[in-house]
Amino acid sequence: MTTQQENRPDDVQPAPEGGGSAEATGPDASGVAVRSAAARAVGAWSDPLGRAGARAGQTLMIGAVAAATIWLLLRVSLVVVAVLVALILAAAVSPLVRWLVSKGWTQLLATVAAFLGILLLLGATVTGIVFAVRSEWDDLVASADDGWQALKGWVASLPLPVDAAVVDDALGQITDLVMSGSLTSGLASNTLSGLSAVTQFLTGLVLMAVVLFFLLKDGGQILNFGLRWFSGKTRVKLAESAERSSGVLGGYVRGTAIIAFVDAVLIGVGIAIVGVPLALPLAVIVFVGGFIPIIGATVAGALAAMVALVANGPVEALVVLAIVIGVQQLEGNFLQPVVMGRTLSLHALIVLLALTIGTIVGGFFGALLAVPYTAVGWTLVQIWSDRYQTGHDEVLGDDPVSPPARKKPTSTSSLLSRSLEKRRRRG
């Protein structure tokens, strides 16, 4: 006759009468005790507070890894900046290399031609800027300083409680912020003389040129090598990420150069017609400032207005200011949508935050690279995340991100997608 007592495991005895607690005995008693303790430990993390603590611990560990990675990158900031600049230039020039190859050129010959073209263009641009600004730089600095003093006097004459010392302090803080990037401070702290700074700059320039050459020559093979470590959907998404990131960076550089050139020509011609001196250096500053969205063009326009205020008077300064505002409106309403398209589909607030963070972390180079790589980050989020709910919502209303921003895979990624689909059908 089988009883309930006999069905129990040998190492677990029934609870004694009188309400005492049951204790595990026998050869497996220690194992049962360990499992019971583990069950109680798991139960302690299963409530909302325990889950929140687990997530907080995971977040802290991820933050520590991210902080260590950023610290390591800042230690080699010269290499990081050189590689990032080379990636942008390679993305902008790679269509020319592909076009030359399609016309029968070898990959090496097309790369050398494009590489030399970049060097000649950059060299001519830098040389023109240096010679255009150098001859009149002292007059430009003096005019800017006189314009700032005149502007402070005009502000002080207003019926507003504004102290000139407060304005000077705010300007000093802004200047310190711009110059407080880790790269700039690192160069300043490690530089014993001007020769050392020039050496580091030339080292970064040579490294950038070498990386750019190999990206143009072997970029496809490098991508091929990297994708072969992955398969399936991961490979498709990585291929699409590389393709669309290259498109974003290349489109940003080409579009920004076109827009900056148009802004410089229109503003330079306008201030020359008004009769403002130093029109060519001011136009060059407008062109260079055009590569820093929002802030660069605004600062360059304000500088032109201050020079006009000193040299010609308040009426001409207002005319120059109107020209700058008109060109900015033309850029925002016509040039940006036509030239850039959806290459830089970022809200103005995101652009400002990216510029601020980039300036704090990397100084001038951080401000220069922050916006395009933020656009790349947004592109990667669109590719790797499918949680965003597109289209009209009954509660939220219209979709702030229009569907055309989510492009379908093309080129390499589309080929991989079709290949994966064929394999599924065969299976």
Coordinates of C-alpha atoms in Angstrom, one line a residue:
M1 CA 0.0 0.0 0.0
T2 CA 1.5 3.3 -1.2
T3 CA 1.0 6.3 1.1
Q4 CA 1.6 10.1 0.7
Q5 CA 4.5 9.7 3.1
E6 CA 6.2 7.3 0.8
N7 CA 5.9 9.6 -2.2
R8 CA 8.0 12.3 -0.6
P9 CA 11.8 12.5 -1.5
D10 CA 14.0 10.8 1.0
D11 CA 15.8 13.9 1.9
V12 CA 12.7 16.0 2.7
Q13 CA 10.7 15.0 5.7
P14 CA 7.2 16.2 6.6
A15 CA 6.8 19.1 8.9
P16 CA 6.7 18.0 12.5
E17 CA 3.5 18.2 14.5
G18 CA 3.1 21.2 16.7
G19 CA 3.8 23.8 14.0
G20 CA 7.6 23.4 14.0
S21 CA 9.5 24.2 10.8
A22 CA 10.5 21.4 8.4
E23 CA 14.3 20.9 8.1
A24 CA 15.9 19.1 5.2
T25 CA 17.9 16.1 6.2
G26 CA 19.7 13.4 4.3
P27 CA 22.5 13.5 1.8
D28 CA 21.0 16.3 -0.4
A29 CA 20.1 18.6 2.5
S30 CA 22.8 21.2 1.6
G31 CA 21.7 21.3 -2.1
V32 CA 18.1 22.0 -1.1
A33 CA 19.2 24.7 1.3
V34 CA 21.2 26.4 -1.5
R35 CA 18.3 26.2 -3.9
S36 CA 16.0 27.7 -1.3
A37 CA 18.4 30.5 -0.6
A38 CA 18.8 31.2 -4.3
A39 CA 15.0 31.3 -4.7
R40 CA 14.7 33.8 -1.9
A41 CA 17.5 35.9 -3.5
V42 CA 15.7 35.9 -6.8
G43 CA 12.5 36.8 -5.2
A44 CA 14.1 39.8 -3.6
W45 CA 14.9 41.2 -7.1
S46 CA 11.5 40.4 -8.6
D47 CA 9.5 43.2 -7.0
P48 CA 9.4 46.7 -8.7
L49 CA 12.1 48.1 -6.3
G50 CA 14.4 45.1 -7.0
R51 CA 14.0 45.4 -10.8
A52 CA 14.7 49.2 -10.6
G53 CA 17.8 48.4 -8.6
A54 CA 19.0 45.9 -11.2
R55 CA 18.4 48.4 -14.0
A56 CA 20.2 51.1 -12.0
G57 CA 23.2 48.8 -11.5
Q58 CA 23.2 47.9 -15.2
T59 CA 23.0 51.6 -16.1
L60 CA 25.9 52.4 -13.9
M61 CA 28.1 49.7 -15.4
I62 CA 27.2 50.8 -18.9
G63 CA 28.0 54.4 -17.9
A64 CA 31.3 53.4 -16.5
V65 CA 32.2 51.6 -19.8
A66 CA 31.1 54.6 -21.8
A67 CA 33.1 57.0 -19.6
A68 CA 36.2 54.8 -19.9
T69 CA 35.8 54.7 -23.7
I70 CA 35.4 58.5 -23.9
W71 CA 38.5 59.0 -21.6
L72 CA 40.5 56.7 -23.8
L73 CA 39.4 58.5 -27.0
L74 CA 40.3 61.9 -25.5
R75 CA 43.8 60.6 -24.7
V76 CA 44.3 60.0 -28.5
S77 CA 42.2 62.9 -29.6
L78 CA 44.6 63.8 -32.4
V79 CA 44.1 60.4 -34.0
V80 CA 40.3 60.5 -33.5
V81 CA 40.0 63.9 -35.1
A82 CA 42.2 62.9 -38.0
V83 CA 40.1 59.7 -38.6
L84 CA 36.8 61.6 -38.3
V85 CA 37.9 64.3 -40.8
A86 CA 39.2 61.6 -43.2
L87 CA 35.8 59.8 -43.0
I88 CA 33.9 62.9 -43.9
L89 CA 36.2 63.8 -46.8
A90 CA 36.2 60.2 -48.1
A91 CA 32.4 60.1 -48.0
A92 CA 32.3 63.4 -50.0
V93 CA 34.8 62.3 -52.7
S94 CA 34.1 58.6 -53.0
P95 CA 31.3 59.2 -55.7
L96 CA 34.0 60.8 -57.8
V97 CA 36.3 57.8 -57.4
R98 CA 33.4 55.4 -58.4
W99 CA 32.6 57.6 -61.4
L100 CA 36.2 57.5 -62.6
V101 CA 36.3 53.7 -62.2
S102 CA 33.1 53.4 -64.2
K103 CA 34.8 55.3 -67.0
G104 CA 37.6 52.7 -67.2
W105 CA 40.1 54.1 -64.7
T106 CA 41.8 51.7 -62.4
Q107 CA 41.0 51.9 -58.7
L108 CA 44.5 53.1 -57.8
L109 CA 44.6 55.7 -60.6
A110 CA 41.1 57.1 -59.7
T111 CA 42.1 57.3 -56.0
V112 CA 45.3 59.1 -56.8
A113 CA 43.5 61.6 -59.1
A114 CA 40.8 62.3 -56.5
F115 CA 43.3 62.5 -53.7
L116 CA 45.5 65.0 -55.5
G117 CA 42.3 67.0 -56.4
I118 CA 41.4 67.2 -52.7
L119 CA 44.9 68.4 -51.8
L120 CA 45.0 71.0 -54.5
L121 CA 41.5 72.3 -53.7
L122 CA 42.2 72.4 -49.9
G123 CA 45.6 73.9 -50.5
A124 CA 44.2 76.6 -52.8
T125 CA 41.4 77.4 -50.4
V126 CA 43.6 77.7 -47.4
T127 CA 46.2 79.7 -49.3
G128 CA 43.5 82.1 -50.6
I129 CA 42.1 82.5 -47.1
V130 CA 45.5 83.2 -45.6
F131 CA 46.6 85.8 -48.2
A132 CA 43.1 87.4 -48.2
V133 CA 43.0 87.9 -44.5
R134 CA 46.7 88.3 -43.6
S135 CA 47.1 91.6 -45.5
E136 CA 44.2 93.2 -43.7
W137 CA 44.0 91.3 -40.5
D138 CA 45.3 94.1 -38.3
D139 CA 42.7 96.5 -39.7
L140 CA 40.0 93.8 -39.3
V141 CA 40.8 93.2 -35.7
A142 CA 41.0 97.0 -35.0
S143 CA 37.7 97.5 -36.7
A144 CA 36.0 94.7 -34.8
D145 CA 37.3 96.0 -31.5
D146 CA 36.1 99.6 -32.3
G147 CA 32.8 98.1 -33.4
W148 CA 32.5 96.2 -30.1
Q149 CA 33.2 99.3 -28.1
A150 CA 30.7 101.3 -30.1
L151 CA 28.1 98.6 -29.6
K152 CA 28.7 98.6 -25.9
G153 CA 28.3 102.4 -25.8
W154 CA 25.0 102.1 -27.7
V155 CA 23.8 99.5 -25.3
A156 CA 24.8 101.6 -22.3
S157 CA 22.8 104.5 -23.7
L158 CA 19.6 102.5 -23.8
P159 CA 17.1 102.9 -20.9
L160 CA 17.9 99.4 -19.7
P161 CA 19.8 98.3 -16.6
V162 CA 22.7 96.8 -18.5
D163 CA 26.2 97.3 -17.2
A164 CA 29.1 97.2 -19.6
A165 CA 31.1 95.1 -17.2
V166 CA 28.4 92.4 -17.3
V167 CA 28.6 92.4 -21.1
D168 CA 32.4 92.1 -21.1
D169 CA 32.2 89.3 -18.5
A170 CA 29.6 87.4 -20.7
L171 CA 31.9 87.8 -23.7
G172 CA 34.8 86.5 -21.8
Q173 CA 32.9 83.4 -20.6
I174 CA 31.8 82.7 -24.2
T175 CA 35.4 83.0 -25.4
D176 CA 36.6 80.7 -22.6
L177 CA 33.9 78.2 -23.6
V178 CA 34.9 78.1 -27.2
M179 CA 38.6 77.7 -26.3
S180 CA 37.9 75.2 -23.5
G181 CA 37.8 72.0 -25.7
S182 CA 39.9 69.1 -24.6
L183 CA 41.9 69.1 -27.8
T184 CA 42.7 72.8 -27.5
S185 CA 43.5 72.6 -23.8
G186 CA 45.5 69.5 -24.4
L187 CA 47.5 71.1 -27.1
A188 CA 48.0 74.2 -24.9
S189 CA 49.1 72.3 -21.9
N190 CA 51.4 70.0 -23.7
T191 CA 52.9 72.7 -25.9
L192 CA 56.2 74.2 -24.8
S193 CA 56.6 76.3 -27.9
G194 CA 54.9 77.2 -31.1
L195 CA 57.0 74.6 -32.9
S196 CA 55.5 71.8 -30.8
A197 CA 51.9 72.9 -31.7
V198 CA 52.8 73.1 -35.4
T199 CA 54.4 69.6 -35.2
Q200 CA 51.3 68.1 -33.7
F201 CA 49.1 69.8 -36.3
L202 CA 51.3 68.6 -39.1
T203 CA 51.2 65.1 -37.6
G204 CA 47.5 65.1 -37.5
L205 CA 47.3 66.5 -41.1
V206 CA 49.6 63.7 -42.4
L207 CA 47.7 61.0 -40.6
M208 CA 44.4 62.3 -41.9
A209 CA 45.9 62.3 -45.5
V210 CA 47.1 58.7 -45.1
V211 CA 43.8 57.5 -43.7
L212 CA 41.9 59.4 -46.4
F213 CA 44.0 57.8 -49.2
F214 CA 43.4 54.2 -47.9
L215 CA 39.7 54.9 -47.4
L216 CA 39.4 56.0 -51.0
K217 CA 41.5 53.2 -52.3
D218 CA 40.3 50.2 -50.1
G219 CA 37.1 51.5 -48.5
G220 CA 35.0 48.8 -50.2
Q221 CA 37.4 46.0 -49.2
I222 CA 37.5 47.3 -45.6
L223 CA 33.7 47.2 -45.5
N224 CA 33.6 43.8 -47.2
F225 CA 36.0 42.5 -44.5
G226 CA 34.0 43.9 -41.7
L227 CA 30.6 42.6 -43.0
R228 CA 32.0 39.0 -43.3
W229 CA 32.0 38.7 -39.5
F230 CA 28.2 38.9 -39.5
S231 CA 25.3 37.3 -41.3
G232 CA 21.6 37.5 -41.7
K233 CA 19.7 40.6 -40.6
T234 CA 22.7 41.9 -38.7
R235 CA 24.8 42.0 -41.9
V236 CA 22.0 43.7 -43.8
K237 CA 21.6 46.4 -41.1
L238 CA 25.3 47.0 -40.9
A239 CA 25.6 47.3 -44.7
E240 CA 22.7 49.8 -44.7
S241 CA 24.3 51.7 -41.8
A242 CA 27.6 52.1 -43.6
E243 CA 25.9 53.1 -46.9
R244 CA 23.5 55.7 -45.3
S245 CA 26.2 57.1 -43.0
S246 CA 28.5 57.6 -46.0
G247 CA 25.6 59.3 -47.8
V248 CA 24.8 61.6 -44.8
L249 CA 28.5 62.6 -44.4
G250 CA 29.1 63.2 -48.1
G251 CA 25.9 65.0 -48.6
Y252 CA 26.6 67.2 -45.6
V253 CA 30.1 68.2 -46.8
R254 CA 29.0 68.9 -50.3
G255 CA 25.9 70.7 -49.4
T256 CA 27.5 72.8 -46.7
A257 CA 30.3 73.9 -49.0
I258 CA 27.8 75.0 -51.6
I259 CA 25.7 76.9 -49.1
A260 CA 28.7 78.5 -47.5
F261 CA 30.0 79.6 -50.9
V262 CA 26.7 81.1 -51.9
D263 CA 26.4 82.9 -48.5
A264 CA 29.9 84.3 -48.8
V265 CA 29.4 85.6 -52.3
L266 CA 26.0 87.2 -51.6
I267 CA 27.1 88.8 -48.3
G268 CA 30.5 89.8 -49.7
V269 CA 28.9 91.5 -52.8
G270 CA 26.3 93.2 -50.6
I271 CA 28.8 94.7 -48.1
A272 CA 31.1 95.7 -51.0
I273 CA 28.2 97.6 -52.6
V274 CA 27.4 99.3 -49.3
G275 CA 31.0 100.4 -49.2
V276 CA 32.2 98.5 -46.2
P277 CA 36.0 98.0 -46.1
L278 CA 37.6 94.6 -45.7
A279 CA 34.8 93.0 -47.8
L280 CA 37.0 90.1 -49.0
P281 CA 38.2 89.0 -45.6
L282 CA 34.7 89.3 -44.2
A283 CA 33.4 87.2 -47.1
V284 CA 36.1 84.6 -46.3
I285 CA 35.1 84.5 -42.7
V286 CA 31.5 84.0 -43.7
F287 CA 32.5 81.1 -45.9
V288 CA 34.5 79.4 -43.1
G289 CA 31.7 80.1 -40.5
G290 CA 29.2 78.5 -42.8
F291 CA 30.6 75.1 -41.8
I292 CA 29.4 75.6 -38.3
P293 CA 25.6 75.7 -38.6
I294 CA 23.6 78.5 -37.1
I295 CA 26.4 79.9 -34.9
G296 CA 29.1 80.4 -37.5
A297 CA 27.0 82.4 -40.0
T298 CA 25.5 84.5 -37.2
V299 CA 28.9 85.4 -35.7
A300 CA 30.3 86.3 -39.2
G301 CA 27.3 88.5 -39.9
A302 CA 27.6 90.3 -36.6
L303 CA 31.3 90.9 -37.3
A304 CA 30.5 92.4 -40.7
A305 CA 27.8 94.6 -39.1
M306 CA 30.3 95.9 -36.4
V307 CA 32.9 96.7 -39.1
A308 CA 30.3 98.6 -41.0
L309 CA 29.2 100.5 -37.8
V310 CA 32.8 101.7 -37.3
A311 CA 33.7 102.4 -40.8
N312 CA 30.5 103.8 -42.3
G313 CA 28.0 104.5 -39.5
P314 CA 24.8 103.1 -38.0
V315 CA 22.7 103.3 -41.2
E316 CA 25.2 101.3 -43.2
A317 CA 25.5 98.8 -40.3
L318 CA 21.7 98.3 -40.3
V319 CA 21.8 97.8 -44.1
V320 CA 24.6 95.1 -43.7
L321 CA 22.5 93.5 -40.9
A322 CA 19.5 93.4 -43.2
I323 CA 21.6 91.8 -46.0
V324 CA 22.9 89.2 -43.6
I325 CA 19.4 88.4 -42.3
G326 CA 18.0 88.3 -45.9
V327 CA 20.8 85.8 -46.9
Q328 CA 20.1 83.7 -43.8
Q329 CA 16.4 83.6 -44.7
L330 CA 17.2 82.6 -48.3
E331 CA 19.5 79.9 -47.0
G332 CA 17.0 78.5 -44.5
N333 CA 13.9 78.6 -46.8
F334 CA 15.5 77.8 -50.2
L335 CA 19.1 76.6 -50.1
Q336 CA 18.9 74.2 -47.2
P337 CA 15.8 72.3 -48.5
V338 CA 17.1 72.2 -52.2
V339 CA 20.8 71.5 -51.7
M340 CA 20.8 69.5 -48.5
G341 CA 17.4 67.8 -48.9
R342 CA 16.9 65.4 -46.0
T343 CA 20.6 64.9 -45.4
L344 CA 20.5 66.9 -42.2
S345 CA 17.0 66.1 -40.8
L346 CA 17.7 67.4 -37.3
H347 CA 15.7 69.9 -35.3
A348 CA 17.4 73.2 -34.6
L349 CA 17.4 72.5 -30.9
I350 CA 19.4 69.2 -31.5
V351 CA 21.8 71.1 -33.7
L352 CA 22.4 73.7 -30.9
L353 CA 22.9 71.0 -28.3
A354 CA 25.3 69.1 -30.5
L355 CA 27.3 72.2 -31.2
T356 CA 27.5 73.1 -27.5
I357 CA 28.5 69.6 -26.4
G358 CA 31.0 69.3 -29.3
T359 CA 32.6 72.6 -28.4
I360 CA 32.9 71.7 -24.8
V361 CA 34.5 68.3 -25.6
G362 CA 36.6 69.1 -28.6
G363 CA 36.9 72.8 -29.0
F364 CA 36.9 74.1 -32.6
F365 CA 37.1 70.6 -34.1
G366 CA 34.3 69.4 -31.9
A367 CA 32.1 72.2 -33.1
L368 CA 33.0 71.4 -36.7
L369 CA 32.3 67.7 -36.5
A370 CA 29.4 67.6 -34.0
V371 CA 26.5 68.2 -36.3
P372 CA 27.4 65.8 -39.2
Y373 CA 28.1 62.9 -36.8
T374 CA 24.9 63.7 -34.8
A375 CA 23.1 63.3 -38.1
V376 CA 24.8 60.0 -38.6
G377 CA 23.7 58.9 -35.1
W378 CA 20.1 59.8 -35.9
T379 CA 20.4 57.8 -39.1
L380 CA 21.7 54.7 -37.2
V381 CA 18.8 55.1 -34.7
Q382 CA 16.4 54.9 -37.6
I383 CA 18.0 51.8 -39.0
W384 CA 18.4 49.8 -35.8
S385 CA 15.3 50.8 -34.0
D386 CA 11.8 49.8 -35.1
R387 CA 9.9 51.1 -32.0
Y388 CA 9.1 54.5 -33.5
Q389 CA 5.4 54.5 -34.6
T390 CA 5.2 56.4 -37.9
G391 CA 2.1 57.9 -39.4
H392 CA -0.9 59.7 -37.9
D393 CA -2.0 58.8 -34.4
E394 CA -5.5 59.4 -33.0
V395 CA -4.1 60.8 -29.8
L396 CA -0.7 62.4 -30.8
G397 CA -1.8 63.7 -34.2
D398 CA 0.5 64.0 -37.1
D399 CA 3.9 62.4 -37.2
P400 CA 6.7 65.0 -36.7
V401 CA 9.1 62.8 -38.6
S402 CA 7.9 62.5 -42.1
P403 CA 8.0 59.0 -43.7
P404 CA 10.4 60.0 -46.4
A405 CA 13.1 60.3 -43.8
R406 CA 13.1 56.5 -43.4
K407 CA 14.6 55.5 -46.7
K408 CA 14.5 51.9 -47.9
P409 CA 17.8 50.0 -48.3
T410 CA 19.6 50.6 -51.5
S411 CA 22.7 49.4 -53.3
T412 CA 24.8 47.0 -51.1
S413 CA 22.2 46.7 -48.4
S414 CA 19.4 46.1 -50.8
L415 CA 21.4 43.4 -52.5
L416 CA 21.9 41.7 -49.1
S417 CA 18.3 42.0 -48.3
R418 CA 17.3 40.4 -51.6
S419 CA 19.9 37.6 -51.1
L420 CA 18.5 37.0 -47.6
E421 CA 15.0 36.8 -48.9
K422 CA 16.0 34.3 -51.6
R423 CA 17.6 32.1 -49.0
R424 CA 14.4 32.2 -46.9
R425 CA 12.3 31.2 -49.9
R426 CA 14.6 28.3 -50.8
G427 CA 14.5 27.1 -47.2

